[in-house]
Amino acid sequence: MDLCTVDHPLVAHKLTTLRDERTDSPTFRRLTEELVTLLAYEATREIRVTPHQVTTPVGPAVGVRLAPPRPLVVPILRAGLGMLEGMTRLMPTAEVGFVGMVRNEETLEPSTYAERLPDDLSGRQCYVLDPMLATGGTLAAAVRFLVDRGADHITCICLLAAPEGIAKLQRLLDDLEVPCTLVTAAVDERLNERGYIVPGLGDAGDRLYGVAG
Ligand SMILES: O=P(O)(O)OC[C@H]1O[C@H](OP(=O)(O)OP(=O)(O)O)[C@H](O)[C@@H]1O
Ligand SMILES: O=c1cc[nH]c(=O)[nH]1
Ligand SMILES: [Mg+2]
């Protein structure tokens, strides 16, 4: 798995406000969308295009357009839903599939409670959205799921990643035969004893949807 940490002052600025415990839910949601749009620019570098000719008011121009089949964007519910709008704004023709996963806060093991994806993902480029890569269990299971369905190119977009989670993802996806890239705004210091990213931003799902603010 390739790792891309997006090093950009605007990303760092927005991420700092996102981390701030005083940032309320509406602002948190808006910043999440803005950050995803910035990360998506990097994350879609390998998106497949095909030559396409148009006529400008002055004459013919050869350009490109996205190649079929349409890319698939997969937010991991619940927190990943906060990233969907920011992604589809950049790629409005993408198809969207959903996976609902929750981490057991005692064992830190993920379980899947919902899934709505195309049955056959052969030849599809997939973009998995989840703000937090902590122990890595959730994202590893989601990537496996997509590859088992035939996806042949996977890009995961996270806002924050822990070194432990990146290492686990590398280990668990070692045998993957399709290209897989992780794009993140930052790699933080470590996980705490409860599996939370330090310094992180707390519980992303709660800050997006759970806590009034
Ligand atoms: O890397 P891991 O250790 O597996 O943890 C990361 C997962 O935890 C969070 O979701 P959570 O389980 O809290 O569900 P939620 O989105 O409904 O809040 C986060 O959005 C990831 O999906
Ligand atoms: O730091 C963390 C770890 C898992 N899930 C979160 O929302 N935050
Ligand atoms: Mg949560």
Short mmCIF file of C-alpha atoms in Angstrom, two decimals, residues 30-110:
data_model
loop_
_atom_site.label_atom_id
_atom_site.label_comp_id
_atom_site.label_asym_id
_atom_site.label_seq_id
_atom_site.Cartn_x
_atom_site.Cartn_y
_atom_site.Cartn_z
CA ARG A 30 -18.09 22.17 6.70
CA LEU A 31 -14.35 21.81 7.35
CA THR A 32 -14.53 18.05 6.78
CA GLU A 33 -16.11 18.62 3.37
CA GLU A 34 -13.54 21.26 2.44
CA LEU A 35 -10.64 19.05 3.52
CA VAL A 36 -11.94 16.10 1.54
CA THR A 37 -12.17 18.20 -1.60
CA LEU A 38 -8.54 19.21 -1.16
CA LEU A 39 -7.43 15.61 -0.47
CA ALA A 40 -9.50 14.35 -3.38
CA TYR A 41 -7.40 16.43 -5.74
CA GLU A 42 -4.37 14.32 -4.75
CA ALA A 43 -6.34 11.10 -4.38
CA THR A 44 -7.65 11.18 -7.95
CA ARG A 45 -4.27 11.62 -9.64
CA GLU A 46 -4.51 8.09 -11.05
CA ILE A 47 -8.12 8.31 -12.13
CA ARG A 48 -8.58 6.81 -15.57
CA VAL A 49 -9.42 9.13 -18.44
CA THR A 50 -10.00 8.66 -22.12
CA PRO A 51 -9.30 11.10 -25.00
CA HIS A 52 -12.24 13.34 -25.82
CA GLN A 53 -12.63 15.98 -28.47
CA VAL A 54 -14.73 19.11 -28.10
CA THR A 55 -15.20 22.18 -30.26
CA THR A 56 -14.41 25.49 -28.62
CA PRO A 57 -15.78 28.75 -30.09
CA VAL A 58 -12.42 28.93 -31.89
CA GLY A 59 -11.91 25.37 -33.09
CA PRO A 60 -11.43 21.71 -32.18
CA ALA A 61 -9.61 20.81 -28.96
CA VAL A 62 -8.52 17.38 -27.85
CA GLY A 63 -8.90 16.79 -24.13
CA VAL A 64 -9.98 13.95 -21.87
CA ARG A 65 -12.96 12.80 -19.87
CA LEU A 66 -13.39 10.20 -17.16
CA ALA A 67 -13.23 6.71 -18.63
CA PRO A 68 -16.01 4.19 -18.05
CA PRO A 69 -16.83 2.38 -15.83
CA ARG A 70 -17.70 5.18 -13.42
CA PRO A 71 -15.56 5.40 -10.28
CA LEU A 72 -17.23 4.21 -7.10
CA VAL A 73 -17.11 6.28 -3.91
CA VAL A 74 -17.67 4.32 -0.69
CA PRO A 75 -18.16 6.25 2.56
CA ILE A 76 -17.88 4.06 5.67
CA LEU A 77 -20.87 4.94 7.85
CA ARG A 78 -21.28 6.78 10.05
CA ALA A 79 -18.33 9.19 10.10
CA GLY A 80 -17.40 8.64 6.43
CA LEU A 81 -20.74 10.10 5.41
CA GLY A 82 -19.40 13.50 6.44
CA MET A 83 -16.84 13.19 3.63
CA LEU A 84 -19.22 12.26 0.82
CA GLU A 85 -20.38 15.69 -0.27
CA GLY A 86 -16.80 17.01 -0.45
CA MET A 87 -15.85 14.09 -2.69
CA THR A 88 -18.83 14.08 -5.04
CA ARG A 89 -18.52 17.84 -5.51
CA LEU A 90 -15.24 17.13 -7.28
CA MET A 91 -16.48 13.97 -9.03
CA PRO A 92 -20.23 14.44 -9.60
CA THR A 93 -20.55 11.52 -12.02
CA ALA A 94 -19.20 8.96 -9.54
CA GLU A 95 -21.47 6.18 -8.31
CA VAL A 96 -21.85 5.91 -4.53
CA GLY A 97 -21.99 2.68 -2.51
CA PHE A 98 -22.35 2.38 1.25
CA VAL A 99 -20.77 0.24 3.95
CA GLY A 100 -21.78 0.60 7.61
CA MET A 101 -19.14 -0.48 10.09
CA VAL A 102 -18.68 0.11 13.78
CA ARG A 103 -15.73 -0.61 16.03
CA ASN A 104 -16.42 -2.40 19.29
CA GLU A 105 -14.98 0.02 21.83
CA GLU A 106 -13.91 -2.85 24.16
CA THR A 107 -12.23 -5.21 21.70
CA LEU A 108 -11.51 -2.55 19.02
CA GLU A 109 -12.68 -5.11 16.43
CA PRO A 110 -14.88 -3.79 13.58
#
